[in-house]
Every structure is written in C-alpha cells, then in structure tokens.
Coordinates of C-alpha atoms in Angstrom, one line a residue:
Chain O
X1 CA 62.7 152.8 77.6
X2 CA 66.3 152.9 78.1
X3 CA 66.2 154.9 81.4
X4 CA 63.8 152.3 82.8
X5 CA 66.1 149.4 81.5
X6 CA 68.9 151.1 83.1
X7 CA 67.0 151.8 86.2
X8 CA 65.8 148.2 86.4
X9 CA 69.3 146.9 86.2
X10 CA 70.4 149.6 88.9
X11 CA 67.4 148.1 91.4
X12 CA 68.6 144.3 90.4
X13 CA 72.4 145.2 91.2
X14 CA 71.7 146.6 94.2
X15 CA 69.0 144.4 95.6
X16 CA 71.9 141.6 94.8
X17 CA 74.3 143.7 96.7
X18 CA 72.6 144.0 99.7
X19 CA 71.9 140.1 99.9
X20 CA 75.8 139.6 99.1
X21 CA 77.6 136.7 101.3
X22 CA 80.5 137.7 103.1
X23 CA 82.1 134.6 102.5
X24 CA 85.9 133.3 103.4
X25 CA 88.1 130.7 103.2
X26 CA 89.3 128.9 106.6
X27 CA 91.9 126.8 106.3
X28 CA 93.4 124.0 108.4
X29 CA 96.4 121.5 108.4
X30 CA 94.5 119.2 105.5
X31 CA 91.2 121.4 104.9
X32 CA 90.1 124.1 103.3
X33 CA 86.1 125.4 103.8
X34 CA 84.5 128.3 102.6
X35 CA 82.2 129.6 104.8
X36 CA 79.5 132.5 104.7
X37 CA 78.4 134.5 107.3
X38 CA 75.4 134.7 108.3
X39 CA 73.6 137.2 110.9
X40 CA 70.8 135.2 111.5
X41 CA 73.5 133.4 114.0
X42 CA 76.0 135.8 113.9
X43 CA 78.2 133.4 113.0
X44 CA 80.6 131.6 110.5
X45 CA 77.8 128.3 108.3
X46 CA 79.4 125.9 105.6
X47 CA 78.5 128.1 102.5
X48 CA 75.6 125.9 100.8
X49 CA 74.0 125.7 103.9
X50 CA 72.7 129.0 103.3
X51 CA 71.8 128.1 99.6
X52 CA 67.9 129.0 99.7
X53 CA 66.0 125.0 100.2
X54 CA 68.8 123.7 101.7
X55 CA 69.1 121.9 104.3
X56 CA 72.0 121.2 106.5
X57 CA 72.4 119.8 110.6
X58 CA 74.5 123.1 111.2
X59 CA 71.6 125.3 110.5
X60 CA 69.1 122.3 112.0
X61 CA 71.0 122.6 115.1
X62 CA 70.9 126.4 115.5
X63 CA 67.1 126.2 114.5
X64 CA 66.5 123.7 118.2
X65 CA 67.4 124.9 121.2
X66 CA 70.1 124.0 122.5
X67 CA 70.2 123.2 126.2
X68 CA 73.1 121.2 128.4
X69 CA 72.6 120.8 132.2
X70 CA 76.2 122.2 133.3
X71 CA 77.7 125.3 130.5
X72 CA 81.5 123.4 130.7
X73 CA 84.4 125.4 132.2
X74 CA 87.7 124.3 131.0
X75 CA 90.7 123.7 132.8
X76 CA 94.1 125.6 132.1
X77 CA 92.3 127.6 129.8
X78 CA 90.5 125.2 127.5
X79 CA 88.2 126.9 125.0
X80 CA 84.4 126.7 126.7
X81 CA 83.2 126.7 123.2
X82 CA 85.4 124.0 122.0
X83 CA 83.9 122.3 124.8
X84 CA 80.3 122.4 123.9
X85 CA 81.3 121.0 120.6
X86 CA 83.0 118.1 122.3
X87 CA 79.9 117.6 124.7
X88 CA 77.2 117.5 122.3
X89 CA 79.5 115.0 120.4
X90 CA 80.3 117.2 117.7
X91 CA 84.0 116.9 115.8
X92 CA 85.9 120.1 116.2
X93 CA 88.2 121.7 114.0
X94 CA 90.5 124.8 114.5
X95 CA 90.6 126.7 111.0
X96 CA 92.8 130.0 110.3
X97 CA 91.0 132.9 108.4
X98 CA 92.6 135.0 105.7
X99 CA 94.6 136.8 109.0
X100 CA 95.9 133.3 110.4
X101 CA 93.6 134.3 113.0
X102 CA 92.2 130.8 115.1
X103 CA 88.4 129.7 115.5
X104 CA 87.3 126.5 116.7
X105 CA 84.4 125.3 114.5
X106 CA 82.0 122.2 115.2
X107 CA 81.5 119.9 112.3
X108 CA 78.2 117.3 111.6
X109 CA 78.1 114.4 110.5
X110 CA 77.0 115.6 106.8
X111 CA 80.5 117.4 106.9
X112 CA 78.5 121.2 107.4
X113 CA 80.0 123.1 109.7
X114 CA 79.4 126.1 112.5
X115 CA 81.3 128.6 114.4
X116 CA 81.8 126.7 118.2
X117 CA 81.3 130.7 119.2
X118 CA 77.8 130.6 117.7
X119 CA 76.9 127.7 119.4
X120 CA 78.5 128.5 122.9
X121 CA 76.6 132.1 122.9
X122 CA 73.4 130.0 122.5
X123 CA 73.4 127.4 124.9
X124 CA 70.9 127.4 127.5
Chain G
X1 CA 96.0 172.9 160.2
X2 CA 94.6 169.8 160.0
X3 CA 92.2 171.2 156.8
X4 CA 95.2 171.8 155.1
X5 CA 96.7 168.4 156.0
X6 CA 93.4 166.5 155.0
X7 CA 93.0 169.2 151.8
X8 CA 96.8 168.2 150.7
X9 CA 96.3 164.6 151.3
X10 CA 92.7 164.6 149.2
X11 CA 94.8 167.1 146.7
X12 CA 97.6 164.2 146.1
X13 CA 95.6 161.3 146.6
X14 CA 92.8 162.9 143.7
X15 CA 96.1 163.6 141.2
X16 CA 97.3 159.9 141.7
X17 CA 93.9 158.5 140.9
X18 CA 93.9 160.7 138.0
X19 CA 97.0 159.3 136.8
X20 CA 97.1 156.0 137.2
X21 CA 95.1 153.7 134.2
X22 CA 96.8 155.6 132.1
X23 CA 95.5 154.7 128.8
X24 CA 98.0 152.0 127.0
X25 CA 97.1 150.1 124.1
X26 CA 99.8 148.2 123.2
X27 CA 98.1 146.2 120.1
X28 CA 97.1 149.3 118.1
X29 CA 100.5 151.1 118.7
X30 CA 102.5 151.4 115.6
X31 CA 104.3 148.4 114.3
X32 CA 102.6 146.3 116.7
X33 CA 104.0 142.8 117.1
X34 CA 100.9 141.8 117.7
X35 CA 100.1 142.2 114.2
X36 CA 101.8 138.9 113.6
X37 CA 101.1 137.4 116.4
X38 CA 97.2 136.1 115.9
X39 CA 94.7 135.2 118.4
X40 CA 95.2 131.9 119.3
X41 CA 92.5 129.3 120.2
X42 CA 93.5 126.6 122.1
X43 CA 90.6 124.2 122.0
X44 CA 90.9 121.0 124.2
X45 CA 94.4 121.1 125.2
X46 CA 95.6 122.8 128.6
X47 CA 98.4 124.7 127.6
X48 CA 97.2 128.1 128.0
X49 CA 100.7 128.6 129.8
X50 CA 102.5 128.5 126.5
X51 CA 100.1 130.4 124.5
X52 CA 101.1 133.3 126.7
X53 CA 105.1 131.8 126.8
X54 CA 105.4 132.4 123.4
X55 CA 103.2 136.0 122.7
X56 CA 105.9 137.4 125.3
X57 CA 108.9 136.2 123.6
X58 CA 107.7 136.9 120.6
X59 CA 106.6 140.0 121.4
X60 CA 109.8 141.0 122.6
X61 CA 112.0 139.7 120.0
X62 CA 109.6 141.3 117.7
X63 CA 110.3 144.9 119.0
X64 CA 114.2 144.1 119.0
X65 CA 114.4 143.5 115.2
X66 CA 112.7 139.9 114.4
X67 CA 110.7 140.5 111.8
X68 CA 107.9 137.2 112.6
X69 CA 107.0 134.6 115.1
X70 CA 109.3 132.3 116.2
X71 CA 108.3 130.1 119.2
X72 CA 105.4 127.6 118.8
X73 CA 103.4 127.2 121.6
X74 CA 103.4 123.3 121.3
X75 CA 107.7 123.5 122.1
X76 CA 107.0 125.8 125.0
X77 CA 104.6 123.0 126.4
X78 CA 107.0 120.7 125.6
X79 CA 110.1 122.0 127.1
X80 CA 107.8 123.0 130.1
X81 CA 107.1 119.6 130.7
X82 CA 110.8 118.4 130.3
X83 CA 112.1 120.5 132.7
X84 CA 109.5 119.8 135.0
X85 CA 109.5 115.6 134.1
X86 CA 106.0 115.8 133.9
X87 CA 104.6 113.1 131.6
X88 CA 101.9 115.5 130.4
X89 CA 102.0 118.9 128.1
X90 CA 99.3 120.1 130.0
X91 CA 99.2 121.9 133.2
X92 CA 102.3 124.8 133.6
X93 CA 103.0 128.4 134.2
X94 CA 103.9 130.7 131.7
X95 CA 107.7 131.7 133.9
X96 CA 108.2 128.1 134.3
X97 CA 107.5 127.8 129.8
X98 CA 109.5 130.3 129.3
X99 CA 112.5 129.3 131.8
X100 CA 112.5 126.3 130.3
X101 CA 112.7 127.8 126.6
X102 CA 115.4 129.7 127.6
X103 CA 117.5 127.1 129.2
X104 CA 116.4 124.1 126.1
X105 CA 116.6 127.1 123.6
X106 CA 114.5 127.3 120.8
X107 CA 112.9 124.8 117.8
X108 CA 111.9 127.8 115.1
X109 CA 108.2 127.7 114.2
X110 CA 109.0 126.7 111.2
X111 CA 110.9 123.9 111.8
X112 CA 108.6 122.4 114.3
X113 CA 105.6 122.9 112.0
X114 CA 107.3 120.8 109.6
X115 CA 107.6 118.0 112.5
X116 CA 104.0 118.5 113.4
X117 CA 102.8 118.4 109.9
X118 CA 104.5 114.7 109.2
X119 CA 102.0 113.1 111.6
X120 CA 99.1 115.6 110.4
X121 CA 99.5 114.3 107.0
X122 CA 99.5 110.9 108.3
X123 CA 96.2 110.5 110.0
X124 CA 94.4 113.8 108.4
X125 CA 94.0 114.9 111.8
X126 CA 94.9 118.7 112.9
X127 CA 97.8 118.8 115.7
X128 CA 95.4 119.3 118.9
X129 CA 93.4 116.8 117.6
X130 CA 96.5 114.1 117.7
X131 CA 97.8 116.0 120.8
X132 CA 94.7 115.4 122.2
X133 CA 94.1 111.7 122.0
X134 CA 97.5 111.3 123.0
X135 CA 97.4 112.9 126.3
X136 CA 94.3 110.9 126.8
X137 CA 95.8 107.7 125.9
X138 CA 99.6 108.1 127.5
X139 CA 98.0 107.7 131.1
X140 CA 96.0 104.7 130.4
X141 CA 98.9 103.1 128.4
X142 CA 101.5 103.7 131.1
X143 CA 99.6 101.9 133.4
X144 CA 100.4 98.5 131.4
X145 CA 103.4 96.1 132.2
X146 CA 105.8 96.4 129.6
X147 CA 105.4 92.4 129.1
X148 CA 101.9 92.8 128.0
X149 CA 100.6 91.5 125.0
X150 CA 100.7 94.4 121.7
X151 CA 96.7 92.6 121.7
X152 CA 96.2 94.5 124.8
X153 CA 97.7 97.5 124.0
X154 CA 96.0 97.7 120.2
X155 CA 92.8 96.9 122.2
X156 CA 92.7 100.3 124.7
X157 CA 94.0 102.4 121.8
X158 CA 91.2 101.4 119.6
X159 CA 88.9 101.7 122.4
X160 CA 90.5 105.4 123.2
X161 CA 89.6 106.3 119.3
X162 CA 86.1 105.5 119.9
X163 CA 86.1 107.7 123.0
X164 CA 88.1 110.4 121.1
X165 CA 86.6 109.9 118.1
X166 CA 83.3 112.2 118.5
X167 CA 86.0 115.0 119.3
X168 CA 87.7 114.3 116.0
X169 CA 87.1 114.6 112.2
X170 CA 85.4 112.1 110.6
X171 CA 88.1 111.4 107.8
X172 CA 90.7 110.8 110.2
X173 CA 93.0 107.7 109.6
X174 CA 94.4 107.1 112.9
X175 CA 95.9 103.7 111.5
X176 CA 99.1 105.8 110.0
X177 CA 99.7 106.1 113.2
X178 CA 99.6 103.1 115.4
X179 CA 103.1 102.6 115.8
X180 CA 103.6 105.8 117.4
X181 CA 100.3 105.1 119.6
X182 CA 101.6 101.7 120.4
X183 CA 105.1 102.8 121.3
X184 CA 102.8 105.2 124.0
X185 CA 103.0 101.8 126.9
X186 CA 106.9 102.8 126.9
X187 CA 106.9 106.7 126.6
X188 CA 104.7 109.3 128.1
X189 CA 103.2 111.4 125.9
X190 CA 105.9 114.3 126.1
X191 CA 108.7 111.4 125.1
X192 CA 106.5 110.5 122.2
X193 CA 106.1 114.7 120.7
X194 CA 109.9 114.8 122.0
X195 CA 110.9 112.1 119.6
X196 CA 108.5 113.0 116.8
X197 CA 110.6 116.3 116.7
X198 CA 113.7 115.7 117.5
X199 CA 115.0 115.1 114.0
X200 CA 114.1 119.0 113.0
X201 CA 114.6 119.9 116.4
X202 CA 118.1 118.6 117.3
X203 CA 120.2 121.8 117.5
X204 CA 117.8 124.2 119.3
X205 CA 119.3 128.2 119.4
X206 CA 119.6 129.8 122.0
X207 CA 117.4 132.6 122.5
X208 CA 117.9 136.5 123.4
X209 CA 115.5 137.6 125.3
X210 CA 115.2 139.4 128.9
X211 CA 114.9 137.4 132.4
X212 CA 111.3 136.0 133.2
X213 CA 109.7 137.9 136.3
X214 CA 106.6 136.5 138.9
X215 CA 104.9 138.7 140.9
X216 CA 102.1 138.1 143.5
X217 CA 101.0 140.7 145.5
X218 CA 99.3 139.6 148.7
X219 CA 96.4 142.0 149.0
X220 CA 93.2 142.1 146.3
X221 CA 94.0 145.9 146.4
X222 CA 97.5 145.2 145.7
X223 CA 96.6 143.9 142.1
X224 CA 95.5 146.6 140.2
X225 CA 98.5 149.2 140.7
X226 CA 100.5 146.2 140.1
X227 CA 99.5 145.7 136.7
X228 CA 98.9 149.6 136.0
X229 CA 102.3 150.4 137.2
X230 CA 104.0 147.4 135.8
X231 CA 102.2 148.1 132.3
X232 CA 103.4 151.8 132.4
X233 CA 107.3 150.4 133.2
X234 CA 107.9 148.1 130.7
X235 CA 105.1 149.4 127.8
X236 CA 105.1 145.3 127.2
X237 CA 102.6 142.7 127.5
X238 CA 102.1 141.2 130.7
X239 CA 100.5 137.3 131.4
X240 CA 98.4 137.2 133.9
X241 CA 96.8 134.0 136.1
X242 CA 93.4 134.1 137.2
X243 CA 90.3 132.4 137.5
X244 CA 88.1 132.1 133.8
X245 CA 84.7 132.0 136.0
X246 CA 85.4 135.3 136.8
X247 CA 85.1 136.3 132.7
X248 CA 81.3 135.0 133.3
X249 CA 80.5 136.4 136.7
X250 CA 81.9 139.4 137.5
X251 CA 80.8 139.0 141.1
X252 CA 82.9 135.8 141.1
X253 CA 85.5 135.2 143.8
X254 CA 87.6 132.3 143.0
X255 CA 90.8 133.0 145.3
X256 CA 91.8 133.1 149.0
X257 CA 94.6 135.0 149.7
X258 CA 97.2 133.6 151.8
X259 CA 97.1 135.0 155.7
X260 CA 98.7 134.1 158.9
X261 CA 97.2 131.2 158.9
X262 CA 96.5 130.0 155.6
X263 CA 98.1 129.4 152.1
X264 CA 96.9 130.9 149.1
X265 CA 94.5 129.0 147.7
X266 CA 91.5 129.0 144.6
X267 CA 88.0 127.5 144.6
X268 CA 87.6 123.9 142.9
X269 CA 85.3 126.1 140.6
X270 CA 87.8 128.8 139.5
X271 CA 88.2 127.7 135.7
X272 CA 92.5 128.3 136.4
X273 CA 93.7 130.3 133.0
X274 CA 96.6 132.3 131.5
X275 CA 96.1 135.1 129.1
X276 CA 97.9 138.2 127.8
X277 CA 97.1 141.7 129.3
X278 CA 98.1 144.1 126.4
X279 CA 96.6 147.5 127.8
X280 CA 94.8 149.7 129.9
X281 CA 92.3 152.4 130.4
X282 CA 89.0 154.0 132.6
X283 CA 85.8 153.0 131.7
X284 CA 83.3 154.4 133.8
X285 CA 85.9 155.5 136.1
X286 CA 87.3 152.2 136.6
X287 CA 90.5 150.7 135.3
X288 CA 89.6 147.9 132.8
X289 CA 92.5 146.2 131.4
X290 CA 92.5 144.4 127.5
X291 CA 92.7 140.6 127.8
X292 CA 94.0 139.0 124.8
X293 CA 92.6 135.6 125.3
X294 CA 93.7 132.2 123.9
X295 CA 89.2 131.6 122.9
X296 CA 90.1 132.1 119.6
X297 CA 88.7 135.4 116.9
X298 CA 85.3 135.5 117.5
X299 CA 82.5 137.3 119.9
X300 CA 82.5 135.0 123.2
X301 CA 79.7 134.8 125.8
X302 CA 82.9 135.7 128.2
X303 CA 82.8 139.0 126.0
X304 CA 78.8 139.3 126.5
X305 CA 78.5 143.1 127.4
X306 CA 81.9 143.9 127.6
X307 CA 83.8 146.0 125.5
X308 CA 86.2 145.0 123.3
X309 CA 89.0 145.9 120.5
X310 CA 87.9 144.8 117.0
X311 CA 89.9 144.8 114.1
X312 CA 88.1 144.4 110.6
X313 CA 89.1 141.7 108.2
X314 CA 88.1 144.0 105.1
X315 CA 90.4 147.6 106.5
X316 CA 92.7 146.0 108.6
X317 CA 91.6 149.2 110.8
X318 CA 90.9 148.8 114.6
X319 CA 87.7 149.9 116.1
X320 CA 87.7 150.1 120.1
X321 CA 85.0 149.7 122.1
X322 CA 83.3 146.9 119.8
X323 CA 80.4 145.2 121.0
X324 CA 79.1 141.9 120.2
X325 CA 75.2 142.8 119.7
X326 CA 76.3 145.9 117.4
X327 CA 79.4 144.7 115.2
X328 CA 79.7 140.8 115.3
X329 CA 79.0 141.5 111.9
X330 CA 81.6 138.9 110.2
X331 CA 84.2 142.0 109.0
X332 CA 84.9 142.3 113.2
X333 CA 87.5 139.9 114.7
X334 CA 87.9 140.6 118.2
X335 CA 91.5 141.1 119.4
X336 CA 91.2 141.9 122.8
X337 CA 88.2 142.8 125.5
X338 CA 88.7 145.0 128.3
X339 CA 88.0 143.5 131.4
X340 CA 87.6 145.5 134.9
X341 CA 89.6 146.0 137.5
X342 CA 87.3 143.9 140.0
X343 CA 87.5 140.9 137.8
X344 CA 91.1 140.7 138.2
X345 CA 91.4 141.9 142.1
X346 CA 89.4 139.0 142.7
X347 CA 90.6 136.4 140.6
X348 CA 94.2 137.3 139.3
X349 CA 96.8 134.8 141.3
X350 CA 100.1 135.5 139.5
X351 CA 101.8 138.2 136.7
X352 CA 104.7 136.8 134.7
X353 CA 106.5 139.6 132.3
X354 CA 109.9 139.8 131.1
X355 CA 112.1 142.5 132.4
X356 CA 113.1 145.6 130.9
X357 CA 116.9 145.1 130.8

C-alpha cells in the first residue's frame, strides 16, 4: 500500500514538474510584472493569462492572425518589434529581467502583456 | 617557372584565407565587460549611435580597471546633439557621441538616472516613453511665436498626448509634467533633457579613454579584412554602420559606393543602424561576424535562421550557435548573432573603434 502511495506521489510530483512555469520578474522605472513563459508563443505572457479558463487580449491576440500591410523598418535603429506594438496601437514598455537585460513588451488594454518579439516573429 | 609562380601565389594566397576570420569571441572571453554591459533595446527612439557610444567606452574602461558601467546612452545622445546644435537626440554617429563625450566629459550612470528618474516618478511613464513624446512635440512647439497664447500651446500638447498616447502606458499622468512640456515653445527638446539634468549633471569628469577612429573603405571587398584585421588589432569591440534591411534580406543591397563620379550614397529603404561587432569566425567557410544589437534579449525575426550566442538565465553559461526554433526556450537570452560577411560587404557604410594607444 505504501509503495503505491509513494509511487502515486512520485507520478503527481513529477507530472507537476513537467508543467512547471518558468516564470520571472521584469521590472521597469514604476512596474514590476511577473511573467511566464510560454512555448506555445515562445515568448514572455502576463502570468494569469496562462491560468487554465482564462482569458486575456495578450493570448486573444496571438490566437488571430496577425497581418499589417507594410512589416515597419525603423530608422537609426529603432526596434521593428517595438514598432509593431506602436502600429497596432498597443502601449509598450521596456522591462529588465533578473540580468538587467532589455525587452520591449506590448501591453492591452486589460493591462496583460506580451513579448513585442513574439508578436514581431508572427506578423504576416 | 610560371607553375611555380602560380603554385607559390595559390600556396600564400590558400594560407592567408586560412588565417584570416580568425575565431574571436570577445563576449565569452574571461572577465568580459560585456557581462555588465546588457543588451540594450532601444524601442522608438533613434539613438542607436549612443547605444554603441557608450558599449565602447564602457567596454574600454571596463578592461582598464572600472569595475561597472558608467556612460548612459541617453548623455551620449545628448552631448551628441550639443555639440552638433541639433535640436533633436535622434539622428548621430557613434565617433561624433563619443567625441562629444570626450570633449563635454561624463554625467555617471548613476547620477543621470537619478535625473531621469525625477520626471519618471512624475508622470509614471518610463524614460523613452517621456523621451519620446518629447521629440515628437519639440518640432511642432518650436514652430509657435513666442507671443502665443499658453491656450495654444496646452492645446497641441494635449493633442500630441492623444497621438502619443496609444504608444504609452495607460496609467501615465502626463499632467506632472506640463510645465516642462509647456516650456517646450522656448527650448528644443535637447535644452529641455539638458536642463532636467543639469542640476546632477553640473560638474561632468573628464574621461580616460583612447582617441575615437572612422574608417570607410571604398570597395565592398574592402570591408571584410577591414573588420577581420581591425578585430584581430585591437581584440576590442568595433561599431559598425549599415543598413538593418540587410538583417532581413541577405540579398539586400542598400549602398552605393562612391566612384568617380558619384558620392557614397544608401537606398531610401536601407533601415540606417549602429550596432556592436564583438567577434568573429567561419561558418560554412565564410566569415560571419557577432552583432550585438540594440533589439533587445530576445529571438528576433532579424535572427530567423541565423546563428546566434545564447547565454542561459538559469547557468549564466553561454551556448554558441543557438537557434531560435531549437532553444527560444525562456532560459536562452540571446547576446549576439553572427551575421555573414555578405551582409555587411553590402550594407556596412562606416566602423568607428577606439584606438589601441
């Protein structure tokens, strides 16, 4: 009885360990946002958006297509991702990982929020 | 005779192709500046120029004791525009950025920060985000006659916050900061940043760092021992000017070289840029060169099928050769990419370094 108690528990820990989030914090000047990975996108998602039932316009937007008639090219090295944010009249926000590294996400207007890199590797 | 001529010719020219591309990775070497200095993502504003300003000095101050960052981009754009009494930050050259650094001196990162952060608090709005509706307002407000009514001048800023404002956050309170948007129909933009930091930034120091260098050879075949050699001399990052369409389209040829007849020029389409080059190597027998661009951490479509040097968030260790369909995974941040040689033969206009001595 005991081995199948402790083999259930085993099965249980690791099932949950596969499905674990990578999640981080990304901070800004005034914000800070967890977000979770997710490799459905391959890219950074507000965490509850991936809460199972949830719905959120980050993941709503990534579930369209998304189509522009020109892909924007920046000038003196603007960040063609920021860009597609900025045309399809999304707020963006540069956030620092753990590292300090930079990464321009867009943010909806239900305050969820996507990597801009996501978005800009999608666009038709 | 003349098989022995052509034999020693093939024989020397074989044993310089073997040796040049050397391979040179500059940001996994041991005790790396780069390390501290992260990738950078510029967004909106056009000051690609000063991104790569300040790696270089930073880099090199770095590797002469410095122990972190000192120059933020934002004062490189700054003093670039000073010097050059242009009324906007954006739009420079990395030798011009750093010239002007040199000759201004230097606000610490720290210090300027602090400046930065008294109108972030303000409004709740991150710095390009203020930076950005002010170069967009300066222009319009610089237009007005100084005798105009302030009803005027609050009218066009509110309308440039509804124009701005899908760009922006949606918490932002752009109020806190009206009388530094009003006083925009008397200063240009760089007068206002100039004045927002001048009370932390009032006794610049002066700098040590190495002369700034341009180079522009006149040939597309000319380019890539340029950069190999150069990389090889000073074992020191190198920023390079060249056309971003050529990231997308490797066939891409944005610039005409100047002949007899004609100026160097680049096509309207050419997507002008700055970025870091911080190593070398063959791929596929050809030398690709790692581009530390200014696109922020993550996989690009610039970086579709390329190769590229990942570092994972988890290890800290670098993996090379990282590819976006197998390991944008979340752990991967991608540091560099290596881009070929044609990209740059076509497209590079302009190598800015800082000597050796």
């Amino acid at each position: 009885m005991n081995v199948l108690k402790l083999s259930f528990l085993f099965l249980i820990s690791l099932s949950s360990g596969a499905f674990a989030a990578n999640c981080e914090i990304f901070q800004g000047h005034q914000l800070k946002e967890k977000l979770c990975w997710s490799q459905s996108i391959r890219g950074w998602i507000t965490a509850s958006c991936l809460d199972e039932g949830q719905t959120c316009q980050a993941k709503k937007l990534f579930l369209s297509k998304i189509s522009m008639p020109t892909r924007p090219l920046g000038i003196n090295g603007q960040n063609p991702a920021a860009l597609i944010c900025h045309q399809l009249k999304l707020e963006v926000l540069i956030l620092k990982d753990s590292l300090n590294q930079e990464q321009s996400f867009c943010r909806f207007k239900d305050q969820s929020m996507i990597d801009a890199n996501a978005i800009e590797r999608n666009v038709k | 005779m003349k098989m022995i001529i052509l034999l020693f010719i093939f024989t020397v020219t074989s044993s310089w192709a073997q040796n040049s591309c050397a391979p040179l990775n500059l940001i996994t070497q041991k005790d790396s500046p780069f390390n501290k200095i992260p990738v950078f993502d510029q967004d909106g504003l056009g000051i690609c120029y000063s991104y790569t300003a300040s790696q270089l000095i930073d880099y090199q101050l770095m590797k002469k004791g410095n122990k972190d960052r000192i120059v933020h981009p934002l004062w490189g754009a700054l003093k670039f525009a000073d010097s050059a009494k242009q009324e906007s930050i954006s739009s420079g050259t990395t030798y011009y950025a750093i010239k002007a650094i040199q000759d201004a001196g230097n606000c610490h990162l720290k210090s300027f920060d602090e400046a930065i952060s008294t109108w972030t608090k303000k409004t709740n709005a991150s710095e390009s985000e203020i930076m950005g509706l002010v170069e967009k307002l300066a222009p319009k407000l610089g237009l007005l006659n100084t005798k105009v009514h302030q009803d005027v001048v609050d009218e066009m800023i509110a309308t440039a916050i509804e124009e701005h404002s899908p760009y922006c956050s949606t918490n932002i309170s752009w109020n806190q900061l009206m009388p530094e948007l009003r006083s925009l129909s008397l200063l240009s933009s760089r007068k206002l940043l100039s004045n927002l930091v001048l009370p932390v930034c009032n006794k610049p120091s002066r700098i040590s760092i190495t002369n700034p260098r341009f180079n522009l050879p006149a040939q597309d075949e000319q380019w890539i021992p340029a950069i190999d050699s150069k990389l090889d001399e000073l074992n020191a990052p190198i920023a390079v000017s060249y056309c971003a369409r050529g990231l997308y389209d490797e066939s891409y040829d944005g610039v005409n070289r100047k002949t007899a007849t004609t100026p160097l020029g680049v096509k309207p389409d050419c997507s002008n840029h700055e970025s870091i080059i911080a190593g070398k190597k063959q791929i596929n027998g050809k030398c690709h060169f790692l581009l530390r661009n200014s696109w922020g951490s993550g996989f690009h479509s610039s970086n579709k099928d390329r190769k590229c040097l990942c570092k994972s968030r988890k290890t800290g260790k670098f993996l090379d050769d990282c590819q976006e369909e197998l390991h944008n995974d979340g752990d991967n941040i991608v540091e560099a990419c290596w881009i070929s040689e044609d990209v740059f033969s076509k497209n590079a206009f302009g190598l800015t370094y800082l000597d050796k001595k």
